[in-house]
Coordinates of C-alpha atoms in Angstrom, one line a residue:
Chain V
X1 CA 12.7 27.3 17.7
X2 CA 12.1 23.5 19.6
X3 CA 10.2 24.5 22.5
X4 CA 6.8 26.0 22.9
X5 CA 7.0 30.0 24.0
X6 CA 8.1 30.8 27.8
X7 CA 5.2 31.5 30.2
X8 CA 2.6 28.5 28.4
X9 CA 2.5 25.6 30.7
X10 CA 1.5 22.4 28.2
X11 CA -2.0 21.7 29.5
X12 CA -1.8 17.9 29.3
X13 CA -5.4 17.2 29.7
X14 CA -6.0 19.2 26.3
X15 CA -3.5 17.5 24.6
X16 CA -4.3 14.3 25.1
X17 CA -7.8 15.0 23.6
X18 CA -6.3 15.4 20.3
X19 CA -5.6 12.0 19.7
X20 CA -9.4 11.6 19.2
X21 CA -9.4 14.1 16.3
X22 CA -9.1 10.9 13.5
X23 CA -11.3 8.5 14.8
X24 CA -14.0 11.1 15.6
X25 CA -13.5 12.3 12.1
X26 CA -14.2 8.6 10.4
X27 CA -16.7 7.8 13.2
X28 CA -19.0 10.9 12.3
X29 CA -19.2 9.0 8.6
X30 CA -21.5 6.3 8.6
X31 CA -20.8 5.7 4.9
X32 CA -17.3 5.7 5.3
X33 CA -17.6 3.0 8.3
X34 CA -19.9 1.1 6.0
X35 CA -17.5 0.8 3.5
X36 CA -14.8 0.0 5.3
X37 CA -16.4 -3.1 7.1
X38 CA -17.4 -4.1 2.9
X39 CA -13.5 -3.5 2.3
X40 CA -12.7 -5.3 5.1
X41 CA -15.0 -8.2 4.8
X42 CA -14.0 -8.7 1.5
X43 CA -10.4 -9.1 2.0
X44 CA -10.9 -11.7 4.9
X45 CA -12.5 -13.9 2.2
X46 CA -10.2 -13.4 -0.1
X47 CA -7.6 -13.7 2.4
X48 CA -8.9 -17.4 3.7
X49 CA -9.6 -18.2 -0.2
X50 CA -5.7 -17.8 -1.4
X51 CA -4.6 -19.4 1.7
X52 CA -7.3 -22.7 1.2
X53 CA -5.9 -22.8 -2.4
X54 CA -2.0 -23.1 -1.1
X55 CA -2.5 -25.6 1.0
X56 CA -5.4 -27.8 -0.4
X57 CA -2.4 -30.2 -1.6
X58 CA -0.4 -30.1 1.4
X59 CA -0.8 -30.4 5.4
X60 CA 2.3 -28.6 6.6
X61 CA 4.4 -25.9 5.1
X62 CA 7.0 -24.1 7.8
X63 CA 5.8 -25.4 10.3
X64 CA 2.5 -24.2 9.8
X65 CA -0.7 -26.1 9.1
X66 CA -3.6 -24.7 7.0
X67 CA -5.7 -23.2 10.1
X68 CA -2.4 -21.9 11.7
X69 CA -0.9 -20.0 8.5
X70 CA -4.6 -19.0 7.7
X71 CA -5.4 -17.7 11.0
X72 CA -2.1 -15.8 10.8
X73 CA -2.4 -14.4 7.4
X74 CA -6.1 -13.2 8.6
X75 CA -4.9 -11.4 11.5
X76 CA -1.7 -10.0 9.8
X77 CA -4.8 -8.6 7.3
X78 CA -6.5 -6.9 10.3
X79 CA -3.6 -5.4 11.3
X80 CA -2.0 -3.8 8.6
X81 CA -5.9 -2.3 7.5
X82 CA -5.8 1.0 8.9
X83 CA -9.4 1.5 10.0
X84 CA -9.7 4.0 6.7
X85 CA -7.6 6.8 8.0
X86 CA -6.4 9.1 4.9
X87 CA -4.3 11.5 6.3
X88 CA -2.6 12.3 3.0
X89 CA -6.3 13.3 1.8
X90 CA -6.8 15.3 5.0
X91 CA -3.0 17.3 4.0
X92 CA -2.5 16.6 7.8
X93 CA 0.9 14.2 7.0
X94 CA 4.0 15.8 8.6
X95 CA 5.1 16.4 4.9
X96 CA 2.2 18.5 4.4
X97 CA 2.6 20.4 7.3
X98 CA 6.8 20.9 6.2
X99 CA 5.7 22.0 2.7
X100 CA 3.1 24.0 3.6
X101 CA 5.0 25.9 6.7
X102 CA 2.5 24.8 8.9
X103 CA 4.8 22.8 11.0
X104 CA 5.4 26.2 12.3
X105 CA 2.4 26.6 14.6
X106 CA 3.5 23.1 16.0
X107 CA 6.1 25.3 17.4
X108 CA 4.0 27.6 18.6
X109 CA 0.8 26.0 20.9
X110 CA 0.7 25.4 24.2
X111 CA 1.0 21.4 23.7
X112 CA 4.7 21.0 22.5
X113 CA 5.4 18.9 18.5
X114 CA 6.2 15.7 20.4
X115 CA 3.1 15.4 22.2
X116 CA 1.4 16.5 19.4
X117 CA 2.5 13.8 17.2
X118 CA 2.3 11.0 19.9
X119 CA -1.4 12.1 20.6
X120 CA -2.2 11.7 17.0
X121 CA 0.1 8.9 16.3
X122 CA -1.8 7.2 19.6
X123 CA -5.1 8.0 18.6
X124 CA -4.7 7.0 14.6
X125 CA -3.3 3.5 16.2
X126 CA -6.0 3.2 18.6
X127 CA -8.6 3.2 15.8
X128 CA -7.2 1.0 13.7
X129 CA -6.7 -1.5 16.6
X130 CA -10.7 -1.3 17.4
X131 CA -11.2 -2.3 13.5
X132 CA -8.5 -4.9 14.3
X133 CA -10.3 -6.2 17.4
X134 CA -13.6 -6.3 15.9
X135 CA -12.3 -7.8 12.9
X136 CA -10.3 -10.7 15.0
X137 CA -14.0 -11.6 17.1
X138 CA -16.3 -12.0 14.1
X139 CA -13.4 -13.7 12.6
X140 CA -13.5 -16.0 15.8
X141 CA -17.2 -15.9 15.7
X142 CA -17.0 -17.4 12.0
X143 CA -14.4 -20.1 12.6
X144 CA -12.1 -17.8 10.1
X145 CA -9.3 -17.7 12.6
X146 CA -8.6 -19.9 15.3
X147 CA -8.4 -19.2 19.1
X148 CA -5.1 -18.7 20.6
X149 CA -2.5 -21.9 22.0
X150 CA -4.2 -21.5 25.3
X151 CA -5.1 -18.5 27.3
X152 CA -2.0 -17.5 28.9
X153 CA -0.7 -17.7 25.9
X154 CA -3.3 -15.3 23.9
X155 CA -2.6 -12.3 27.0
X156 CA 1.1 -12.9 26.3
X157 CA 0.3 -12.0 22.5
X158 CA -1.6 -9.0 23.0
X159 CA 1.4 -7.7 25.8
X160 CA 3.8 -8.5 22.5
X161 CA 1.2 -6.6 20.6
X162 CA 1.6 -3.4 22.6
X163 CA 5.4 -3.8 22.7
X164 CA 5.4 -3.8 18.6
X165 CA 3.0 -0.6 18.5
X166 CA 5.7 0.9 20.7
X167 CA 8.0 0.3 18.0
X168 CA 5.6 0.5 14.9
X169 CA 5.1 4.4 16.0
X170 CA 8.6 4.9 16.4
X171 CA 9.6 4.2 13.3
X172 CA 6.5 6.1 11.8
X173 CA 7.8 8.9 13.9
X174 CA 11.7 8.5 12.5
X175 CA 10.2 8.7 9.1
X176 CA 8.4 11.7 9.6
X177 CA 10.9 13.8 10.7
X178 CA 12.8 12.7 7.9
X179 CA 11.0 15.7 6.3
X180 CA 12.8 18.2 8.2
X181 CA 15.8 17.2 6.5
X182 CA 14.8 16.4 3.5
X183 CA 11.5 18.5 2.7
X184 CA 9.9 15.1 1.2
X185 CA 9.3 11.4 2.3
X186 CA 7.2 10.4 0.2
X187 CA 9.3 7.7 -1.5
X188 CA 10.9 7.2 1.9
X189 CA 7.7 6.1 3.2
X190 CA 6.4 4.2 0.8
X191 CA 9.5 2.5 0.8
X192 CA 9.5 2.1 4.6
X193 CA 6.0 1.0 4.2
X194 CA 6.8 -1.9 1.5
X195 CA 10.0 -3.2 3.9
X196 CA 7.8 -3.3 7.5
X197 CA 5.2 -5.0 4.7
X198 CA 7.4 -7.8 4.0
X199 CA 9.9 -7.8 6.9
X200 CA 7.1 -7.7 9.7
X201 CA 5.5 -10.8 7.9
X202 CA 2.5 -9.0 6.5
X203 CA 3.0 -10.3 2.8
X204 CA 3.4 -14.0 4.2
X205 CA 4.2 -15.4 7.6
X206 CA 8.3 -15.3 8.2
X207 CA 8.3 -18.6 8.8
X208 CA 7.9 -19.6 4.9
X209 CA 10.8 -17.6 3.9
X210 CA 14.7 -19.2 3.8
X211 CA 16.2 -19.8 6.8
X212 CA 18.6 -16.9 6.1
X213 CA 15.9 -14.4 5.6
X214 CA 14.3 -15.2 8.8
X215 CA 17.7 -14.9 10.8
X216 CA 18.2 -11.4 9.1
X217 CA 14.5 -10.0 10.1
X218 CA 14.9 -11.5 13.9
X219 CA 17.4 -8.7 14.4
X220 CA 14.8 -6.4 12.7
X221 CA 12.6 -4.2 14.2
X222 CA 9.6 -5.2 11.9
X223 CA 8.5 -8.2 13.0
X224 CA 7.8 -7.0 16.0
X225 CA 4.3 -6.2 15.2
X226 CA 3.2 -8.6 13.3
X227 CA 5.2 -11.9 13.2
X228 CA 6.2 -12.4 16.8
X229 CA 2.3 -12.0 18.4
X230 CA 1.0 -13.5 16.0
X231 CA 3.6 -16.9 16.1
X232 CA 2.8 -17.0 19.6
X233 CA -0.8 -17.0 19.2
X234 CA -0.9 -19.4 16.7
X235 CA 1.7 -21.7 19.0
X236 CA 4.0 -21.6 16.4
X237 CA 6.6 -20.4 18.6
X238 CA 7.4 -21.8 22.2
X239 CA 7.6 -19.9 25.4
X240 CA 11.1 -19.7 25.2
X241 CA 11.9 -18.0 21.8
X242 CA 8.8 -15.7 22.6
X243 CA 10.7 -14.5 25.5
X244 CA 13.7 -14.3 23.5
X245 CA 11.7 -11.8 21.1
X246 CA 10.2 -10.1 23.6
X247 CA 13.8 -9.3 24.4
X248 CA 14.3 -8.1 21.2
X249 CA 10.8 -5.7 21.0
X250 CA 11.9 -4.1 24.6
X251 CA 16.0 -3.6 22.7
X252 CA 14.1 -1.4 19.4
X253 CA 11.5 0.1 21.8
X254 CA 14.4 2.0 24.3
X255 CA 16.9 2.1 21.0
X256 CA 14.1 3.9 18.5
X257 CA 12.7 5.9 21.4
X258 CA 16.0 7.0 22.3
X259 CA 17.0 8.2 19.1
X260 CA 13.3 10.0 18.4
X261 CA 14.1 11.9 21.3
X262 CA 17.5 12.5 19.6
X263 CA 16.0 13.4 16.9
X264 CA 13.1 15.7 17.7
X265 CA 15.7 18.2 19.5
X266 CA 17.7 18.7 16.5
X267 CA 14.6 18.8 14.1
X268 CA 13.6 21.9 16.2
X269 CA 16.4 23.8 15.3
X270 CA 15.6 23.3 11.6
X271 CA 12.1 24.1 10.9
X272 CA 11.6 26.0 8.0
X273 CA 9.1 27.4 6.5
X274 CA 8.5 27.6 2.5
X275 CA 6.8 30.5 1.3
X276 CA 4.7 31.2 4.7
Chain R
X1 CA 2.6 16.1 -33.7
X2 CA 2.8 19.5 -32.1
X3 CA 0.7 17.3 -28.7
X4 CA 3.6 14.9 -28.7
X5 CA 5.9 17.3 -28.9
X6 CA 4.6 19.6 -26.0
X7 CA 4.1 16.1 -24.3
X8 CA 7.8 15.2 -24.8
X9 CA 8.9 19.0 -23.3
X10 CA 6.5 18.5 -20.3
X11 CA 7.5 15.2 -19.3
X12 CA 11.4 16.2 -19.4
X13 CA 10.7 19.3 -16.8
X14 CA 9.1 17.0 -14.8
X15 CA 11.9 14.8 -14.9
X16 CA 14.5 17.5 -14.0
X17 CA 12.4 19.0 -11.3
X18 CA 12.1 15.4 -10.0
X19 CA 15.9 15.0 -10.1
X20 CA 16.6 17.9 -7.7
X21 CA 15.3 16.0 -5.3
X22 CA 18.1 13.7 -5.4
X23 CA 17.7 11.3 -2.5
X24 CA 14.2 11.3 -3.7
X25 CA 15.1 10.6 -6.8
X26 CA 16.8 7.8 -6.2
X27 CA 14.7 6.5 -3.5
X28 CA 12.1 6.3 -6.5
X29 CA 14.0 4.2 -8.2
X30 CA 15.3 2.2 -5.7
X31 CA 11.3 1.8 -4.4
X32 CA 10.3 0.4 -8.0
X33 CA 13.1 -1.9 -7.9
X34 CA 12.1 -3.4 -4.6
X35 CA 8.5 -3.4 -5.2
X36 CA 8.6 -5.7 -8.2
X37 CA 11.4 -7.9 -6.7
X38 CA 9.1 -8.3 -3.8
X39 CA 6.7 -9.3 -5.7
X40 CA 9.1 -12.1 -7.4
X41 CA 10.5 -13.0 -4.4
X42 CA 6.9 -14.1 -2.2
X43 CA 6.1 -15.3 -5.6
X44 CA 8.8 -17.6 -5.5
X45 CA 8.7 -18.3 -1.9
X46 CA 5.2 -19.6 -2.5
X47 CA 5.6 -21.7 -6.0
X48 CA 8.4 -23.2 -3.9
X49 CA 6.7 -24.2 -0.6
X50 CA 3.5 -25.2 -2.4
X51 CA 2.7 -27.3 -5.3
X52 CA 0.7 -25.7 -8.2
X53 CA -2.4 -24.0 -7.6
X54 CA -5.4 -25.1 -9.1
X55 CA -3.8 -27.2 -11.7
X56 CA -1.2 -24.2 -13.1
X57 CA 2.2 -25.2 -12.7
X58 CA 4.9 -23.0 -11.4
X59 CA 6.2 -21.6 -14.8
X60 CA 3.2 -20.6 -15.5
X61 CA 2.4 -19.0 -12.5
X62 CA 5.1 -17.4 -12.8
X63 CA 4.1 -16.1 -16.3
X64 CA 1.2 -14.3 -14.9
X65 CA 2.6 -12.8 -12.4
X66 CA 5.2 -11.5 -15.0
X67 CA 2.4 -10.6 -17.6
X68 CA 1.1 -8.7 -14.7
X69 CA 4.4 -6.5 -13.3
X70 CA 5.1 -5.7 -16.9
X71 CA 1.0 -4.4 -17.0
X72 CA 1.9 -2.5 -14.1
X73 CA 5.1 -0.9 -15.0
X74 CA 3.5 0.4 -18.0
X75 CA 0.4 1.6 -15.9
X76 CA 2.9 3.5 -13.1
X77 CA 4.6 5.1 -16.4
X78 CA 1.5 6.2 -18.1
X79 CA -1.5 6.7 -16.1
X80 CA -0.4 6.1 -12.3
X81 CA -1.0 10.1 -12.0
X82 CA -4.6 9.3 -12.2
X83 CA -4.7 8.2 -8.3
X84 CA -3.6 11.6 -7.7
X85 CA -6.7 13.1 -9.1
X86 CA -8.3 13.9 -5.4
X87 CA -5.1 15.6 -4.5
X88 CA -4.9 17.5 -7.7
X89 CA -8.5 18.4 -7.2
X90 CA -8.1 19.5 -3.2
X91 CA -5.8 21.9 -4.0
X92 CA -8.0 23.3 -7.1
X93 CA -5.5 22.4 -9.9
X94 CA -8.1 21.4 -12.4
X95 CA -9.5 25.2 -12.3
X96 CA -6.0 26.0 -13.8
X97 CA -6.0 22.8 -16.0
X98 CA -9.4 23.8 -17.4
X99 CA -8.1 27.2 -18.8
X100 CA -5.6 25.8 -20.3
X101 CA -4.9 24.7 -24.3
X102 CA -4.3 21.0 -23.3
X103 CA -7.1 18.1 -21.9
X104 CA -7.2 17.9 -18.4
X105 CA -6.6 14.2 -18.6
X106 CA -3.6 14.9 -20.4
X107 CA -2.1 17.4 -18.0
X108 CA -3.3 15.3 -14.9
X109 CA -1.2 12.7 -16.3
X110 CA 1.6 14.9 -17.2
X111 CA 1.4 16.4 -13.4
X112 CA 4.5 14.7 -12.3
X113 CA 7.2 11.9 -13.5
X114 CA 6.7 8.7 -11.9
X115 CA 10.6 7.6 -11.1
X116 CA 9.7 4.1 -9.9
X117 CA 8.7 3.2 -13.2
X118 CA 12.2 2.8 -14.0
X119 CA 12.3 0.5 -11.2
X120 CA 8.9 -1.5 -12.0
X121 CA 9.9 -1.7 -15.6
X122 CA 13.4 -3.3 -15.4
X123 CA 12.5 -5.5 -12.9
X124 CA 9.4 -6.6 -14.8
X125 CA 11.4 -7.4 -18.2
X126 CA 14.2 -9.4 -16.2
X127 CA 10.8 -11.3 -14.7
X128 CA 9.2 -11.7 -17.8
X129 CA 12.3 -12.7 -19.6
X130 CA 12.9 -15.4 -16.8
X131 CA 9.7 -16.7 -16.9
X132 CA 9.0 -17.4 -20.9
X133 CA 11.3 -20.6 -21.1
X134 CA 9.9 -21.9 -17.7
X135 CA 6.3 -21.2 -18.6
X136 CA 6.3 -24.2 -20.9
X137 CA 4.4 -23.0 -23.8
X138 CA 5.2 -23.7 -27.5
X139 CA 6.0 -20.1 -28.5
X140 CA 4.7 -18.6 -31.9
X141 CA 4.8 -15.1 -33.8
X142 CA 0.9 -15.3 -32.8
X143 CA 1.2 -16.1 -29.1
X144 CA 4.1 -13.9 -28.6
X145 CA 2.0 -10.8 -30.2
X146 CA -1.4 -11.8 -28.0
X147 CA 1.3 -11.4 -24.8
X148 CA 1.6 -8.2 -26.3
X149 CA -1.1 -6.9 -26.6
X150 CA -2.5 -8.3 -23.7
X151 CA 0.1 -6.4 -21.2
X152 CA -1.0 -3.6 -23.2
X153 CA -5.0 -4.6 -22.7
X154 CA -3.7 -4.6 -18.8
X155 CA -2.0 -1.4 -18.4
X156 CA -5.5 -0.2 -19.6
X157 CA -7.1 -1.9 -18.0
X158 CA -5.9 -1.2 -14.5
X159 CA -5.8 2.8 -16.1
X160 CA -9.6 1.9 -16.4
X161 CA -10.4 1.0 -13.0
X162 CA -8.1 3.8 -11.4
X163 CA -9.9 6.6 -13.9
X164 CA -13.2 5.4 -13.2
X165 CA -12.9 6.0 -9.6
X166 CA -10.5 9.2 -9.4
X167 CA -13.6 10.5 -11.9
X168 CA -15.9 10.7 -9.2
X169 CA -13.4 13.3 -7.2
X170 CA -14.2 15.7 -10.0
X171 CA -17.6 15.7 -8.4
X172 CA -16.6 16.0 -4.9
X173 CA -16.5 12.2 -4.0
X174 CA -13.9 11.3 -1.4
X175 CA -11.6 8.4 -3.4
X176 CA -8.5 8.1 -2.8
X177 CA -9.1 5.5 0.1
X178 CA -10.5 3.9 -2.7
X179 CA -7.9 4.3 -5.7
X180 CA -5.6 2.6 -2.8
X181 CA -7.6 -0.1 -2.0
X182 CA -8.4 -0.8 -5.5
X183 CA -4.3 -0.8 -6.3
X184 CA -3.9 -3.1 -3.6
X185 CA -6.5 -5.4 -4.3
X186 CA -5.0 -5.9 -7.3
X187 CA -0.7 -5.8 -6.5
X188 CA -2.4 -8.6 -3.6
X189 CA -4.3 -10.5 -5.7
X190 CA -3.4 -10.4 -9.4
X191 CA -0.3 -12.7 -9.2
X192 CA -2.9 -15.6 -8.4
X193 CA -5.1 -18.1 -10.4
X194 CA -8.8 -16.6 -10.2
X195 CA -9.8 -20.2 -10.1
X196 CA -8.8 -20.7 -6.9
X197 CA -11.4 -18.4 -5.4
X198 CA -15.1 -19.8 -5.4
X199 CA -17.4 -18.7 -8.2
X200 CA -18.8 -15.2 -6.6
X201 CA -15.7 -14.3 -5.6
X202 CA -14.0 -15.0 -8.9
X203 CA -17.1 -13.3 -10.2
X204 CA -16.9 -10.5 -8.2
X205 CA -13.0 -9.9 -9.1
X206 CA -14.3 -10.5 -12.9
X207 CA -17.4 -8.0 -13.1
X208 CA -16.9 -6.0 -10.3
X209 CA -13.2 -5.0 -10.1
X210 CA -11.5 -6.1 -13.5
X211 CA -8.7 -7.8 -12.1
X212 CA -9.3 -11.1 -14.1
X213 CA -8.9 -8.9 -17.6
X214 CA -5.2 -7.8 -16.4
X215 CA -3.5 -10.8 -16.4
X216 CA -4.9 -13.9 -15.4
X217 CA -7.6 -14.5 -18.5
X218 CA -4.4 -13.4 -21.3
X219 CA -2.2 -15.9 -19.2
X220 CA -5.1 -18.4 -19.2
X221 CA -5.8 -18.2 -22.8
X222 CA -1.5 -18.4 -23.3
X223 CA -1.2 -21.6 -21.5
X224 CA -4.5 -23.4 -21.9
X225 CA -6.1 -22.8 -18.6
X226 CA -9.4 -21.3 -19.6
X227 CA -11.4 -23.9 -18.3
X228 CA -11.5 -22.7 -15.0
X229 CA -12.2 -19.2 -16.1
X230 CA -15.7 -19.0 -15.6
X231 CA -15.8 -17.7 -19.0
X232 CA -16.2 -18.9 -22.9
X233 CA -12.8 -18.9 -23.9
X234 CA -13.4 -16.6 -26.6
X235 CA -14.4 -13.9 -23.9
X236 CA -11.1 -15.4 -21.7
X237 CA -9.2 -14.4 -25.4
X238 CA -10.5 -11.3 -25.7
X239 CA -9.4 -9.7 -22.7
X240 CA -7.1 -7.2 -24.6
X241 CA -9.8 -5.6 -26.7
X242 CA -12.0 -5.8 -23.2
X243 CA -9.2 -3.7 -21.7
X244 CA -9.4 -1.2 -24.6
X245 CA -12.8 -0.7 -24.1
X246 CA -13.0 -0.4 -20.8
X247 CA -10.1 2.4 -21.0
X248 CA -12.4 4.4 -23.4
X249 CA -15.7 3.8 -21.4
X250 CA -13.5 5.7 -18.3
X251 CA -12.5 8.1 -20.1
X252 CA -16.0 8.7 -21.5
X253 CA -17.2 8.9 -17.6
X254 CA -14.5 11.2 -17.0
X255 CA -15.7 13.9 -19.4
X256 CA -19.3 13.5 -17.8
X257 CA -18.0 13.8 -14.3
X258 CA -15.4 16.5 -15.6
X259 CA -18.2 18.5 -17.2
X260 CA -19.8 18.6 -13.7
X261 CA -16.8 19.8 -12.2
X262 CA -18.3 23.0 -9.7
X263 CA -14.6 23.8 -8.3
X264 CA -13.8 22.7 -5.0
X265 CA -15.6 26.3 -3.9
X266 CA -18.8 24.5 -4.9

């Protein structure tokens, strides 16, 4: 079963709507919001604090000075924070769904699976973005993080931004429909989770690692969300190599979107349902 | 004797049910293994691109951070079930614990086998074992036990904190965003010198989450460091003990909160 039944038309309008069903959800908890701005907060001091301490004996370290590799390890913070969204605690994880048998009325509305999960996927992003943005303009604000090379040069990061969500959902989406194969992910994901960590330059920027390490993630998908916007917008990289990597965002987004579609069709044909 | 034993036959179902999963199973593994030697690695990346911090050198950085993986492995292998607690408690699992002949704590824990602890442990030792000669310290019986117990004092520790907060699900409380954030405040922060951090933060990561008592006050008190502590360095010493106590003061909060327990049909 990998299509919706014959005479429902998918009413686009409808579907689109569900991507607000997260952020609504944390948005209707004001102690919940609270919390995460003191979670948040928190972090961006101790964030600035460990970075401060590294380089308070010396000036440049991989081509980074102290407000460049702090202002990236700050941002690389607000991005990775995902706005507070528990989907494991809401059961609503693919996996979930797989055990449960519930991935069987996915199947079955009038808004086909892939929709479904891009309208989520889209929506859960989207929110954790606004905590991003709101995060990165106080941070501003404070002096915390610095602003961009120049300004053609912070548009240029946020268009590299939206290339490496492209890719960032892709690989979410790859790893949830591992389930259909394998009935759990959980060690897959976390796994996943820990590589895109250290690979996208979350942990650390790249560009302290070994010279080896860095040529193996440039071929990477990771570092497409993280590292490469955020090298540009601290000026660590030129114009050139950003276009180079830009290059290589636009190669994983047609590749991973081109084997999700893949993917997807034959997951279809293997839904099954455990005990329901 | 008889607890141990039914312990012992509990744990090895879990084990085999785990193992069915194979590519799961390994995965587990293979995720414990690479967390820890992440860990070594941005460790190393950083003791190498930056001089000491705060006056520790890099051996015995290093030595904390190893004090601290080894803390952890033993936490993922014992008590690491406790973060499931709002899971566990979602889909009404303590209503069946509760008629059963065995502590609820004691079945949470036994709830599933935690496979990545093979991982965190082996890579832990090889850490720890790597890090001893480099951490320049003049190595006794006496020091050598205090390491001991003080991995010990940190497994509980970090047990502590994680029981503490999964507690308050037995009451309805919405924490596992919480039990997260507190396990990564502490895999992001505990490899690291407190006294780098100004003196409410250090505070805060002292008295408010307990992340100095895991590692960073035993390692302190190992290599001489307690001057920046913040604390006497008898306090600093007794970070073990602290640990201990702490673990029995959760578990006391978890029989209050678990003697409020209404059943997630309220």
């Amino acid at each position: 079963m990998a299509e919706p039944l014959p005479g429902y038309r998918p009413r686009t309008r409808w579907s689109w709507r569900v991507s607000l069903l997260s952020g609504v959800s944390e948005l209707s908890r004001p102690v919940r919001l609270t919390l995460t701005l003191l979670r948040t907060t928190l972090l961006v001091v101790l964030v600035v604090g460990v970075w401060h301490a590294l380089y308070s004996h010396t000036r440049v370290s991989g081509g980074l000075d102290a407000e460049q590799a702090t202002s990236y390890a700050v941002l690389a913070m607000l991005l990775n924070q995902q706005g507070g969204l528990d989907r494991m605690a809401a059961r609503d994880t693919v996996l979930d769904h797989v055990r449960e048998g519930t991935i069987l009325y996915w199947y079955l509305r009038p808004v086909s699976p892939r929709r479904y999960h891009l309208a989520r996927g889209l929506g859960d992003q989207l929110y954790a973005l606004c905590w991003a943005g709101a995060g990165y303009l106080a941070c501003l604000a404070a002096g915390v993080v610095g602003p961009p090379a120049s300004a053609p040069t912070g548009i240029l990061a946020l268009v590299s931004l939206g290339l490496g969500q492209v890719v960032l959902y892709f690989l979410t989406l790859l790893i949830d429909l591992m389930c259909f194969w394998s009935i759990t992910n959980q060690n897959a994901v976390f796994v996943y989770r820990f590589v895109y960590d250290l690979m996208s330059g979350s942990f650390a920027p790249l560009w302290l690692f070994p010279a080896w390490f860095q040529a193996f993630a440039w071929f990477l998908p990771f570092q497409a969300a993280v590292n490469i916007p955020l090298s540009l917008y601290i000026g660590r990289i030129p114009l050139g190599v950003f276009l180079a990597a830009t290059g290589v965002q636009l190669a994983w987004c047609l590749a991973l979107g081109a084997l999700s579609f893949f993917v997807w069709r034959r997951a279809g044909r293997r839904v099954t349902v455990q005990g329901g | 004797m008889k607890a141990v034993k039914a312990v012992m036959a509990i744990s090895m179902v879990n084990f085999r049910g785990r193992l069915e999963y194979r590519a799961d199973f390994a995965l587990g593994i293979f995720l414990g293994i690479l967390w820890q030697s992440s860990i070594l690695v941005f460790a190393t990346v950083l003791l190498t691109r930056f001089p000491g911090l705060d006056g520790w050198t890099r051996g015995e950085i290093l030595l904390l951070v190893a004090m601290r993986l080894l803390s952890h492995g033993l936490y993922v292998m014992c008590f690491m079930n406790v973060s499931m607690v709002p899971y566990i408690v979602a889909e009404g699992r303590i209503d069946g614990y509760l008629l059963r002949p065995m502590p609820v704590f004691r079945q949470v824990m036994l709830s599933r086998f935690q496979i990545n602890a093979f991982g965190d442990l082996s890579v832990a030792c090889t850490i720890f074992a790597v890090s001893v000669p480099q951490a320049g310290i003049a190595w006794t019986p006496t020091k050598a036990g205090y390491i001991a117990a003080a991995v010990f004092g940190g497994m509980l520790m970090e047990a502590a904190a994680q029981t503490a907060i999964g507690s308050f699900s037995l009451r309805g409380a919405a924490t596992s965003v919480w039990l997260h954030w507190v396990d990564d405040l502490m895999a992001a922060f505990g490899n690291y010198p407190l006294s780098i951090f100004a003196w409410p933060l250090r505070s805060a990561l002292t008295f408010g989450v307990p992340l100095a008592f895991i590692a960073y006050l035993p390692a302190a008190t190992v290599t001489g460091n307690t001057a920046g502590t913040g604390l006497p360095p008898l306090i600093a010493a007794l970070a073990p003990a602290i640990g201990l106590a702490a673990f029995i003061a959760a578990r006391l909060l978890w029989h209050r909160n678990l003697n409020r327990y209404a059943g997630i049909g309220g």
